[in-house]
Coordinates of C-alpha atoms in Angstrom, one line a residue:
Chain A
M1 CA 24.9 -13.0 9.8
T2 CA 22.1 -10.6 10.4
E3 CA 23.2 -8.5 7.4
A4 CA 22.9 -11.7 5.3
L5 CA 19.4 -12.3 6.6
L6 CA 18.2 -8.8 5.8
A7 CA 19.8 -9.0 2.3
A8 CA 18.1 -12.4 1.8
L9 CA 14.7 -10.8 2.5
V10 CA 15.2 -8.4 -0.4
F11 CA 17.4 -10.2 -2.8
L12 CA 15.9 -13.7 -2.7
P13 CA 12.6 -12.5 -4.3
V14 CA 14.6 -10.4 -6.8
L15 CA 16.7 -13.4 -7.7
G16 CA 13.6 -15.5 -8.0
A17 CA 11.9 -13.0 -10.3
C18 CA 15.0 -13.0 -12.6
L19 CA 15.2 -16.8 -12.6
L20 CA 11.5 -17.2 -13.3
L21 CA 12.0 -15.2 -16.5
L22 CA 15.0 -17.3 -17.6
A23 CA 14.2 -20.8 -16.5
P24 CA 12.2 -23.5 -18.4
A25 CA 8.5 -23.6 -17.5
S26 CA 8.7 -26.9 -15.6
W27 CA 11.2 -25.4 -13.1
R28 CA 9.1 -22.3 -12.2
A29 CA 7.1 -23.9 -9.3
A30 CA 10.3 -25.2 -7.7
I31 CA 12.0 -21.7 -8.0
L32 CA 8.9 -20.1 -6.4
L33 CA 9.2 -22.5 -3.5
V34 CA 12.9 -22.1 -3.1
V35 CA 12.7 -18.3 -2.9
T36 CA 9.5 -17.9 -0.7
V37 CA 9.8 -20.8 1.9
P38 CA 13.0 -19.4 3.5
L39 CA 11.5 -15.9 4.1
P40 CA 9.8 -16.7 7.4
F41 CA 12.9 -18.5 8.6
C42 CA 14.9 -15.4 7.8
L43 CA 12.5 -13.4 10.0
L44 CA 12.6 -15.8 13.0
P45 CA 16.2 -15.0 14.1
L46 CA 15.6 -11.3 13.3
T47 CA 12.6 -11.4 15.7
V48 CA 14.7 -12.8 18.5
L49 CA 17.3 -10.1 17.8
I50 CA 14.8 -7.3 17.9
A51 CA 13.2 -8.6 21.1
D52 CA 16.7 -8.5 22.7
A53 CA 18.3 -5.4 21.2
G54 CA 15.3 -3.5 19.9
L55 CA 17.1 -2.1 16.9
F56 CA 19.5 -3.2 14.1
E57 CA 21.2 -0.8 11.8
M58 CA 23.6 -1.4 8.9
A59 CA 25.3 0.9 6.4
L60 CA 25.0 -0.6 2.9
A61 CA 28.4 -1.3 1.4
G62 CA 30.0 0.2 4.5
H63 CA 29.3 3.8 3.5
P64 CA 28.0 5.7 6.5
A65 CA 25.1 8.2 6.2
P66 CA 24.8 11.0 5.0
L67 CA 26.5 9.9 1.8
G68 CA 25.6 6.2 2.1
I69 CA 22.3 4.5 2.6
R70 CA 21.4 2.9 5.8
W71 CA 19.0 0.0 6.5
R72 CA 17.4 0.0 9.8
L73 CA 15.2 -2.8 11.3
D74 CA 13.0 -2.0 14.3
A75 CA 9.9 -3.5 15.9
L76 CA 7.5 -1.6 13.5
S77 CA 9.3 -2.7 10.4
L78 CA 9.6 -6.2 11.7
L79 CA 5.8 -6.4 12.4
I80 CA 4.9 -5.3 8.9
L81 CA 7.6 -7.6 7.4
W82 CA 5.8 -10.5 9.2
L83 CA 2.5 -9.3 7.8
N84 CA 3.9 -9.1 4.3
V85 CA 5.6 -12.5 4.4
S86 CA 2.5 -14.2 5.8
L87 CA 0.4 -12.6 3.0
M88 CA 2.9 -13.5 0.3
I89 CA 2.7 -17.1 1.3
L90 CA -1.0 -17.5 2.1
V91 CA -2.3 -15.3 -0.8
G92 CA 0.4 -16.9 -3.0
L93 CA -1.2 -20.2 -2.3
A94 CA -4.6 -18.9 -3.5
A95 CA -2.9 -17.3 -6.6
S96 CA -1.0 -20.5 -7.5
A97 CA -4.4 -22.2 -8.1
R98 CA -5.3 -19.5 -10.5
F99 CA -2.0 -18.6 -12.1
A100 CA -0.2 -22.0 -12.6
P101 CA 3.5 -21.3 -12.5
A102 CA 4.2 -23.3 -15.6
S103 CA 1.5 -21.5 -17.7
V104 CA 1.9 -18.3 -19.8
E105 CA -0.3 -16.4 -17.2
G106 CA 2.1 -17.7 -14.5
L107 CA 5.1 -16.3 -16.4
R108 CA 3.4 -12.9 -16.5
F109 CA 2.2 -13.0 -12.9
W110 CA 4.9 -14.5 -10.6
P111 CA 7.9 -12.3 -11.5
L112 CA 5.8 -9.2 -10.7
W113 CA 4.6 -10.9 -7.5
L114 CA 8.2 -11.5 -6.3
L115 CA 9.3 -8.0 -7.3
L116 CA 6.4 -6.6 -5.3
A117 CA 7.6 -8.6 -2.2
A118 CA 11.2 -7.4 -2.7
G119 CA 10.1 -3.8 -3.1
I120 CA 8.0 -3.9 0.1
H121 CA 10.8 -5.5 2.1
A122 CA 13.3 -3.0 0.9
L123 CA 10.9 -0.2 1.7
L124 CA 10.4 -1.4 5.2
L125 CA 14.2 -1.7 5.8
S126 CA 15.3 1.5 4.2
A127 CA 16.3 4.5 6.3
D128 CA 16.9 6.9 3.4
L129 CA 14.2 9.2 2.0
F130 CA 15.5 8.9 -1.6
N131 CA 15.8 5.1 -1.3
L132 CA 12.3 5.1 0.0
Y133 CA 11.2 6.9 -3.2
V134 CA 12.9 4.2 -5.3
T135 CA 11.3 1.4 -3.4
L136 CA 7.9 3.1 -3.5
E137 CA 8.2 3.3 -7.3
L138 CA 9.2 -0.4 -7.4
V139 CA 6.1 -1.3 -5.3
T140 CA 3.8 0.8 -7.3
L141 CA 5.0 -0.4 -10.7
A142 CA 4.9 -4.0 -9.7
G143 CA 1.4 -3.5 -8.2
I144 CA 0.1 -1.9 -11.4
G145 CA 1.6 -4.6 -13.5
L146 CA -0.3 -7.1 -11.4
I147 CA -3.6 -5.2 -11.8
A148 CA -3.0 -5.3 -15.6
T149 CA -2.7 -9.1 -15.5
G150 CA -6.5 -9.0 -15.1
G151 CA -6.5 -8.2 -18.8
S152 CA -10.0 -6.7 -19.1
G153 CA -10.6 -3.2 -20.4
A154 CA -11.8 -2.1 -17.0
A155 CA -8.7 -3.5 -15.3
L156 CA -6.3 -1.8 -17.8
R157 CA -8.2 1.5 -17.5
A158 CA -8.0 1.3 -13.7
A159 CA -4.3 0.4 -13.9
M160 CA -3.6 3.4 -16.2
R161 CA -5.5 5.8 -13.9
Y162 CA -3.7 4.5 -10.9
L163 CA -0.3 4.8 -12.7
L164 CA -0.8 8.4 -13.7
L165 CA -1.8 9.4 -10.2
A166 CA 0.9 7.4 -8.7
L167 CA 3.6 8.9 -10.9
M168 CA 2.3 12.4 -10.1
A169 CA 2.3 11.5 -6.4
S170 CA 5.9 10.2 -6.6
L171 CA 7.0 13.5 -8.2
L172 CA 5.4 15.5 -5.3
Y173 CA 7.3 13.2 -2.9
L174 CA 10.5 13.6 -4.9
L175 CA 10.2 17.4 -4.9
G176 CA 9.9 17.2 -1.1
V177 CA 13.0 15.0 -0.9
G178 CA 14.9 17.5 -3.0
L179 CA 13.9 20.4 -0.7
V180 CA 14.7 18.4 2.4
Y181 CA 18.2 17.7 1.1
A182 CA 18.7 21.4 0.2
E183 CA 17.7 22.4 3.7
A184 CA 19.3 19.7 5.9
G185 CA 22.1 18.2 3.8
T186 CA 21.1 14.6 4.7
L187 CA 18.4 12.2 3.7
D188 CA 18.7 9.8 6.5
L189 CA 15.2 9.4 8.0
Y190 CA 16.5 9.2 11.5
Q191 CA 19.2 11.8 11.3
L192 CA 16.7 14.3 9.9
G193 CA 15.0 14.4 13.3
E194 CA 17.9 16.6 14.5
A195 CA 19.1 18.0 11.2
L196 CA 15.8 19.4 10.0
E197 CA 14.6 22.5 11.9
P198 CA 11.0 23.5 11.6
G199 CA 10.7 26.3 9.1
L200 CA 9.0 27.4 6.0
L201 CA 11.1 25.4 3.6
S202 CA 11.2 22.2 5.6
A203 CA 7.4 22.5 6.3
T204 CA 6.8 22.9 2.5
A205 CA 9.0 19.8 1.9
L206 CA 7.1 17.8 4.4
V207 CA 3.7 18.9 3.1
L208 CA 4.8 17.9 -0.5
M209 CA 6.0 14.5 0.7
L210 CA 2.8 13.9 2.7
A211 CA 0.6 14.9 -0.2
G212 CA 2.3 12.4 -2.5
L213 CA 2.1 9.7 0.1
L214 CA -1.6 10.4 0.8
V215 CA -2.4 9.9 -2.9
K216 CA -0.5 6.7 -2.9
S217 CA -2.2 5.4 0.2
A218 CA -5.6 6.5 -1.1
V219 CA -6.6 8.5 2.0
F220 CA -9.9 10.3 1.6
P221 CA -10.4 12.6 -0.5
L222 CA -7.5 11.3 -2.6
H223 CA -8.9 7.8 -2.9
A224 CA -10.7 8.1 -6.2
W225 CA -8.3 5.6 -8.0
L226 CA -8.6 2.8 -5.4
P227 CA -12.0 1.2 -5.8
A228 CA -11.7 0.7 -9.6
A229 CA -8.1 -0.5 -9.3
H230 CA -8.7 -2.9 -6.4
G231 CA -12.2 -3.9 -7.6
N232 CA -11.0 -4.9 -11.1
A233 CA -7.7 -6.6 -10.4
P234 CA -7.6 -10.5 -10.1
G235 CA -8.7 -11.6 -6.6
P236 CA -5.2 -12.4 -5.1
V237 CA -3.8 -9.2 -6.5
S238 CA -6.6 -7.1 -4.9
A239 CA -5.9 -8.9 -1.7
L240 CA -2.3 -7.8 -1.6
L241 CA -3.0 -4.3 -2.9
S242 CA -5.6 -3.6 -0.2
A243 CA -3.8 -5.5 2.6
I244 CA -0.3 -4.2 2.3
V245 CA 0.5 -2.0 -0.7
V246 CA -1.5 1.0 0.4
K247 CA -0.3 0.6 4.0
V248 CA 3.4 0.9 3.2
S249 CA 2.8 4.5 2.1
I250 CA 1.0 5.2 5.4
Y251 CA 4.0 3.5 7.1
I252 CA 6.3 6.2 5.5
I253 CA 3.9 8.9 6.7
W254 CA 4.2 7.5 10.2
R255 CA 7.9 7.5 9.9
L256 CA 8.0 11.1 8.7
W257 CA 5.5 12.3 11.3
F258 CA 6.8 10.6 14.4
W259 CA 10.5 10.3 13.6
T260 CA 11.6 13.1 11.3
A261 CA 9.1 15.7 12.6
G262 CA 8.8 14.0 16.0
D263 CA 9.3 17.0 18.2
W264 CA 7.7 19.6 16.0
Q265 CA 4.4 19.9 18.0
L266 CA 1.8 19.9 15.2
P267 CA -1.6 19.6 16.8
A268 CA -3.5 21.4 14.0
P269 CA -2.1 19.4 11.0
G270 CA -2.5 16.3 13.1
L271 CA -6.2 17.1 13.6
L272 CA -6.5 17.7 9.9
L273 CA -5.1 14.3 9.1
G274 CA -7.4 12.8 11.6
L275 CA -10.4 14.5 10.0
L276 CA -9.3 13.1 6.6
G277 CA -9.3 9.7 8.3
G278 CA -12.8 10.4 9.7
G279 CA -14.0 11.5 6.3
A280 CA -12.6 8.3 4.9
I281 CA -14.4 6.1 7.4
L282 CA -17.8 7.8 6.8
Y283 CA -17.5 8.3 3.0
G284 CA -16.0 4.9 2.3
S285 CA -18.5 3.0 4.4
A286 CA -21.5 5.0 2.9
L287 CA -20.3 4.1 -0.6
A288 CA -19.7 0.5 0.4
L289 CA -23.3 0.3 1.4
V290 CA -24.6 1.1 -2.1
Q291 CA -22.3 -0.9 -4.3
K292 CA -23.7 -3.6 -6.6
R293 CA -20.6 -5.8 -6.8
L294 CA -19.0 -7.7 -4.0
K295 CA -15.5 -6.7 -4.9
M296 CA -16.5 -3.0 -5.0
V297 CA -18.0 -3.3 -1.5
V298 CA -14.7 -4.7 -0.3
A299 CA -12.7 -2.1 -2.1
Y300 CA -14.7 0.8 -0.6
S301 CA -14.4 -0.9 2.7
T302 CA -10.6 -0.5 2.3
V303 CA -11.1 3.2 1.8
A304 CA -13.0 3.3 5.1
Q305 CA -10.6 1.1 7.1
L306 CA -7.6 3.1 5.9
G307 CA -9.2 6.0 7.7
Y308 CA -8.5 4.4 11.1
L309 CA -4.8 4.5 10.4
M310 CA -4.9 8.3 10.3
L311 CA -6.5 8.6 13.8
I312 CA -3.1 8.1 15.3
F313 CA -2.2 11.7 14.4
P314 CA -4.8 13.5 16.5
L315 CA -4.8 10.9 19.4
S316 CA -1.1 10.5 19.3
N317 CA -0.3 8.4 22.4
L318 CA 1.0 4.9 23.1
L319 CA -2.4 3.3 23.2
A320 CA -3.5 4.9 19.9
W321 CA -0.2 3.9 18.4
Q322 CA -0.7 0.2 19.4
A323 CA -4.3 0.5 18.1
A324 CA -3.2 1.8 14.7
G325 CA -0.4 -0.9 14.4
Y326 CA -2.8 -3.6 15.5
H327 CA -5.5 -2.4 13.1
L328 CA -2.9 -2.4 10.3
V329 CA -2.1 -6.1 10.8
A330 CA -5.7 -7.2 11.6
H331 CA -7.2 -5.4 8.6
G332 CA -4.4 -6.7 6.4
L333 CA -5.3 -10.3 7.2
A334 CA -9.1 -9.9 7.1
K335 CA -9.1 -7.8 3.9
A336 CA -6.8 -10.3 2.2
A337 CA -9.2 -13.1 3.2
L338 CA -12.2 -11.2 1.9
F339 CA -10.6 -10.5 -1.4
V340 CA -9.4 -14.0 -1.9
A341 CA -12.9 -15.3 -1.1
A342 CA -14.5 -12.7 -3.3
G343 CA -12.1 -13.6 -6.1
N344 CA -13.0 -17.3 -5.8
I345 CA -16.8 -16.4 -5.9
L346 CA -16.2 -14.2 -9.0
V347 CA -14.3 -17.0 -10.8
S348 CA -16.9 -19.7 -10.0
L349 CA -20.0 -17.6 -10.7
G350 CA -18.5 -15.6 -13.6
S351 CA -19.9 -12.5 -11.8
D352 CA -19.8 -10.9 -8.4
R353 CA -23.0 -8.9 -8.6
L354 CA -24.6 -9.0 -5.2
R355 CA -28.0 -10.2 -6.3
R356 CA -26.4 -13.2 -8.0
L357 CA -24.9 -14.3 -4.6
A358 CA -28.3 -15.6 -3.2
G359 CA -28.0 -19.3 -2.2
L360 CA -24.3 -19.3 -2.5
D361 CA -23.9 -20.4 1.2
Q362 CA -25.0 -23.9 0.2
R363 CA -23.0 -24.1 -3.0
L364 CA -19.7 -22.6 -1.9
P365 CA -19.8 -23.0 1.9
M366 CA -16.1 -22.6 2.5
D367 CA -15.8 -19.3 0.6
V368 CA -18.9 -17.9 2.2
F369 CA -17.6 -19.0 5.7
T370 CA -14.4 -17.2 4.9
L371 CA -16.4 -14.1 4.0
A372 CA -18.3 -14.2 7.3
L373 CA -15.2 -14.8 9.4
A374 CA -13.3 -12.0 7.8
S375 CA -16.3 -9.8 8.2
V376 CA -16.4 -10.5 11.9
S377 CA -12.8 -9.1 12.2
L378 CA -13.5 -6.1 10.0
M379 CA -16.6 -5.1 12.0
G380 CA -14.5 -5.4 15.1
L381 CA -16.5 -8.0 16.9
P382 CA -14.7 -9.8 19.8
P383 CA -12.6 -12.0 19.9
S384 CA -11.1 -11.1 16.5
G385 CA -8.0 -9.1 15.8
G386 CA -10.1 -6.2 14.4
F387 CA -11.8 -6.0 17.8
V388 CA -8.5 -5.5 19.6
G389 CA -7.5 -2.7 17.3
K390 CA -10.8 -0.8 17.6
W391 CA -11.1 -1.4 21.3
L392 CA -7.6 0.2 21.8
F393 CA -8.7 3.1 19.7
L394 CA -11.8 3.6 21.8
Q395 CA -9.7 3.4 25.0
A396 CA -7.2 5.9 23.6
A397 CA -9.9 8.3 22.8
Y398 CA -11.6 7.8 26.1
E399 CA -8.4 8.5 28.1
Q400 CA -8.1 11.8 26.4
G401 CA -11.8 12.6 26.7
A402 CA -12.0 12.8 22.9
W403 CA -15.7 12.1 22.6
G404 CA -16.0 13.1 19.0
W405 CA -13.4 10.5 18.0
M406 CA -15.0 7.9 20.2
A407 CA -18.4 8.4 18.5
L408 CA -16.6 8.3 15.1
I409 CA -14.9 5.0 15.9
A410 CA -18.1 3.4 17.2
L411 CA -20.0 4.7 14.1
G412 CA -17.3 3.3 11.8
G413 CA -17.8 -0.2 13.3
L414 CA -21.5 0.1 13.0
L415 CA -21.3 1.1 9.3
A416 CA -18.8 -1.7 8.6
A417 CA -21.4 -4.1 10.2
A418 CA -24.1 -2.6 8.0
Y419 CA -22.3 -3.0 4.7
L420 CA -20.9 -6.5 5.5
F421 CA -24.2 -7.8 6.9
R422 CA -25.9 -6.6 3.7
V423 CA -23.6 -8.8 1.7
L424 CA -24.1 -11.8 4.1
A425 CA -27.8 -11.3 4.1
L426 CA -28.1 -11.3 0.4
T427 CA -26.0 -14.4 0.3
C428 CA -27.6 -16.5 3.0
F429 CA -31.3 -15.4 3.2
H430 CA -32.8 -16.4 -0.1
P431 CA -36.6 -17.1 -0.2
R432 CA -36.5 -17.4 -4.0
S433 CA -32.9 -18.5 -4.4
H434 CA -32.6 -17.5 -8.1
G435 CA -28.9 -18.0 -8.0
H436 CA -29.3 -21.8 -8.5
S437 CA -30.2 -21.7 -12.1
T438 CA -26.7 -20.6 -13.1
R439 CA -23.9 -23.0 -13.7
L440 CA -21.1 -22.9 -11.2
R441 CA -17.4 -23.7 -11.5
E442 CA -16.0 -25.1 -8.3
P443 CA -13.1 -22.9 -7.2
P444 CA -9.8 -24.8 -6.5
T445 CA -9.8 -26.2 -3.0
L446 CA -6.3 -24.7 -2.4
A447 CA -7.6 -21.2 -3.1
S448 CA -10.6 -21.6 -0.8
L449 CA -8.4 -23.1 1.9
A450 CA -5.9 -20.2 1.7
G451 CA -8.7 -17.7 2.1
L452 CA -10.0 -19.6 5.1
L453 CA -6.5 -19.7 6.7
L454 CA -6.2 -15.9 6.3
A455 CA -9.6 -15.4 7.9
L456 CA -8.7 -17.7 10.8
A457 CA -5.5 -15.8 11.2
A458 CA -7.5 -12.5 11.4
I459 CA -9.7 -14.0 14.1
G460 CA -6.8 -15.7 15.9
L461 CA -4.9 -12.4 16.1
G462 CA -7.4 -11.5 18.8
F463 CA -6.0 -14.2 21.0
A464 CA -2.3 -13.4 20.4
S465 CA -2.3 -9.8 21.2
A466 CA 0.4 -9.7 23.9
P467 CA 3.5 -10.2 21.7
I468 CA 2.3 -7.8 19.0
L469 CA 1.4 -5.1 21.5
G470 CA 4.8 -5.6 23.0
L471 CA 6.5 -5.1 19.7
L472 CA 4.4 -2.0 19.0
E473 CA 5.2 -0.6 22.5
A474 CA 8.9 -1.1 21.7
A475 CA 8.5 0.8 18.4
W476 CA 6.6 3.8 19.9
P477 CA 8.8 6.8 19.1
G478 CA 7.4 8.8 21.9
A479 CA 9.3 6.6 24.4
M480 CA 12.6 7.5 22.7
A481 CA 12.1 11.2 22.7
P482 CA 13.9 13.0 25.5
Chain B
M1 CA 18.6 38.2 -10.6
S2 CA 21.1 35.5 -9.6
S3 CA 21.6 32.4 -11.8
A4 CA 20.1 30.2 -9.1
M5 CA 16.9 32.2 -9.2
L6 CA 16.8 31.7 -13.0
Y7 CA 16.9 27.9 -12.5
V8 CA 14.2 28.0 -9.9
L9 CA 12.0 30.1 -12.1
V10 CA 12.6 27.7 -15.1
A11 CA 11.8 24.8 -12.8
A12 CA 8.6 26.4 -11.6
G13 CA 7.5 27.2 -15.1
L14 CA 8.2 23.7 -16.3
F15 CA 6.3 22.2 -13.4
G16 CA 3.3 24.5 -14.1
I17 CA 3.3 23.4 -17.8
G18 CA 3.4 19.8 -16.7
V19 CA 0.5 20.1 -14.2
Y20 CA -1.5 22.0 -16.8
G21 CA -0.8 19.4 -19.5
L22 CA -1.6 16.5 -17.1
I23 CA -5.0 18.0 -16.3
I24 CA -6.0 19.2 -19.8
A25 CA -4.6 16.5 -22.1
G26 CA -7.0 13.8 -23.2
H27 CA -4.6 11.4 -25.0
L28 CA -2.6 9.3 -22.7
L29 CA 0.6 10.0 -24.6
R30 CA 0.2 13.7 -23.9
K31 CA -0.4 13.0 -20.2
L32 CA 2.8 11.0 -20.1
F33 CA 4.7 13.9 -21.7
A34 CA 3.3 16.2 -19.1
I35 CA 4.4 13.9 -16.3
N36 CA 7.9 13.8 -17.8
I37 CA 8.0 17.6 -18.0
M38 CA 7.0 17.8 -14.3
G39 CA 9.8 15.3 -13.5
N40 CA 12.3 17.3 -15.4
A41 CA 11.3 20.5 -13.5
I42 CA 12.1 18.7 -10.3
F43 CA 15.4 17.5 -11.6
V44 CA 16.4 21.1 -12.7
L45 CA 15.5 22.3 -9.2
M46 CA 17.5 19.6 -7.5
V47 CA 20.6 20.3 -9.6
A48 CA 20.2 24.0 -9.0
A49 CA 20.0 23.4 -5.3
S50 CA 23.4 21.6 -5.5
A51 CA 25.0 24.6 -7.2
P52 CA 28.5 25.3 -5.9
L53 CA 28.8 27.9 -3.2
D54 CA 32.6 27.4 -2.8
G55 CA 33.3 26.2 -6.3
R56 CA 32.7 22.5 -5.6
P57 CA 29.2 21.1 -6.5
D58 CA 27.5 18.7 -4.1
A59 CA 27.6 15.2 -5.7
V60 CA 24.6 13.8 -3.8
P61 CA 21.8 15.6 -5.6
Q62 CA 23.5 14.9 -9.0
A63 CA 23.5 11.2 -8.1
L64 CA 19.9 11.4 -7.0
V65 CA 18.9 13.1 -10.3
L66 CA 20.7 10.5 -12.2
T67 CA 18.8 7.7 -10.4
G68 CA 15.6 9.8 -10.8
I69 CA 16.1 9.9 -14.6
V70 CA 16.6 6.1 -14.7
I71 CA 13.3 5.6 -12.8
A72 CA 11.5 8.2 -15.0
V73 CA 12.6 6.3 -18.1
S74 CA 11.5 2.9 -16.8
A75 CA 8.2 4.2 -15.5
T76 CA 7.5 5.9 -18.8
A77 CA 8.4 2.7 -20.7
F78 CA 6.0 0.8 -18.5
A79 CA 3.3 3.4 -18.9
L80 CA 3.7 3.3 -22.7
A81 CA 3.4 -0.5 -22.7
L82 CA 0.3 -0.3 -20.6
M83 CA -1.1 2.3 -22.9
V84 CA -0.5 0.1 -26.0
Q85 CA -2.2 -2.8 -24.3
L86 CA -5.2 -0.5 -23.3
Y87 CA -5.4 0.6 -26.9
R88 CA -5.4 -3.0 -28.1
V89 CA -8.1 -4.1 -25.7
T90 CA -10.5 -1.1 -25.7
G91 CA -9.6 0.6 -29.0
Q92 CA -8.8 4.0 -27.3
A93 CA -5.8 5.6 -25.8
S94 CA -7.5 7.9 -23.3
L95 CA -9.4 7.5 -20.1
E96 CA -12.3 9.7 -21.0
Q97 CA -15.0 7.2 -21.3
D98 CA -14.9 5.4 -18.0
P99 CA -17.7 3.0 -17.1
D100 CA -16.9 3.5 -13.4
G101 CA -15.8 -0.1 -13.0
D102 CA -19.4 -1.3 -12.9
D103 CA -19.0 -3.8 -15.6

């Protein structure tokens, strides 16, 4: 039964993608509903199972590791699965207003969308390094295809640049996988913890895999492809890319770091990764402050916010782990809301240049409200989900007396407030509101509503911290180590 | 020099050529060739690493390389399609003139 639920998470979207390409146009909306609506109901019994047992493992087709591939569901995978399914549904609502399933655009868009979901689900379940490579390729190619549906020269160029870097990154990762197999004779993520001894070859392999994954997750200073790709994609696509696609590579880094190399004692490389995160926070925020377009502000904000996810490496205790996991979910929801709202504004104004936004609070109140709510969570103001994440980070740093990291986290919040308030101020305070002269196309209510729901979820996350923190505590690998 | 060493050297050489090409080439087609050469270097290395010590080669890396080739082919096909579309829209098949996403 559980096996069937896990299989449904991956194969329902794949099946849907195939059917969408074959079925007549008028059936497409129904197919989309049939393959997405059951996904949360697949996760519900799995959540109960994980709350009881903590872990579920299965060998695909009955072949045990090392020859076969295992799937493994634990609390961390489950949490990100929930995030992805929620995003797929809510952002999907916004996208359905723009890419009508029965239209030609819809035919290009929705199969890729479902393949992306399938790829992410398979990635989160897989326990095999090579299988992770395959799923990562699936996620990247589907994501780039979605960027290209934007159709403009800038979007295609950004997609191409992303593709070249992503292919190179995958090759680095694959090289690492090859070396790991030559050294350890297994590719099972969790068996490697014992099979892979620290040494020159295994360290090289891990460095190669990390380098590839850092490019894919756009961690500073390897972020150069992200702002153009996320800033030029259609709104709902940017939302998914920023909220989840870059995070799944960081998820693999966490797995490698805390599971495969869990007892290696790596303070210096951990510090280095943390410093990269710090660089991301400062550099991304600084550039977000000077952008001229709304979507570019939001894209650079992603570069900055991804930095927090690297702080787990130097801080490396349960509190920091909970902080990073919480930040991942809260940022995912808030960033998706921001991009959906920004996409709506772009579609209705025909431009997202910041100086054209003046007076928009009266004309598109719902989208501007979404923008403001999501900003509250991104800045980390209470009582939002973003606040809980940043507060836990501060606590973790305080406990260890890591004043430098504390200052950095506080500064990051301040900078986020600066670049987001700049957008809100340009939108709402308008002595000579010159935006009014332009014609405005009302965005579809469904798209605005979906953005608002995402923003409300990001805020509401601040009130529902106990179950999520519990899940993260159960997933903390430090507790399992002897 | 053992035969395994030869394979490793060939793989390293190919990888170097690939990286060089990826950086130097302007036309996207050349960049894609370069990436494929890098991929082939890795495949050579993985096959060499599964070379038989006791007369029986390890099947797993062979299977991985086979899967890797399938992925490389599909990724290349996707990239070519994207390149053609880019050429149709912008009239060029390179990334050299990039307006930095400002417009």
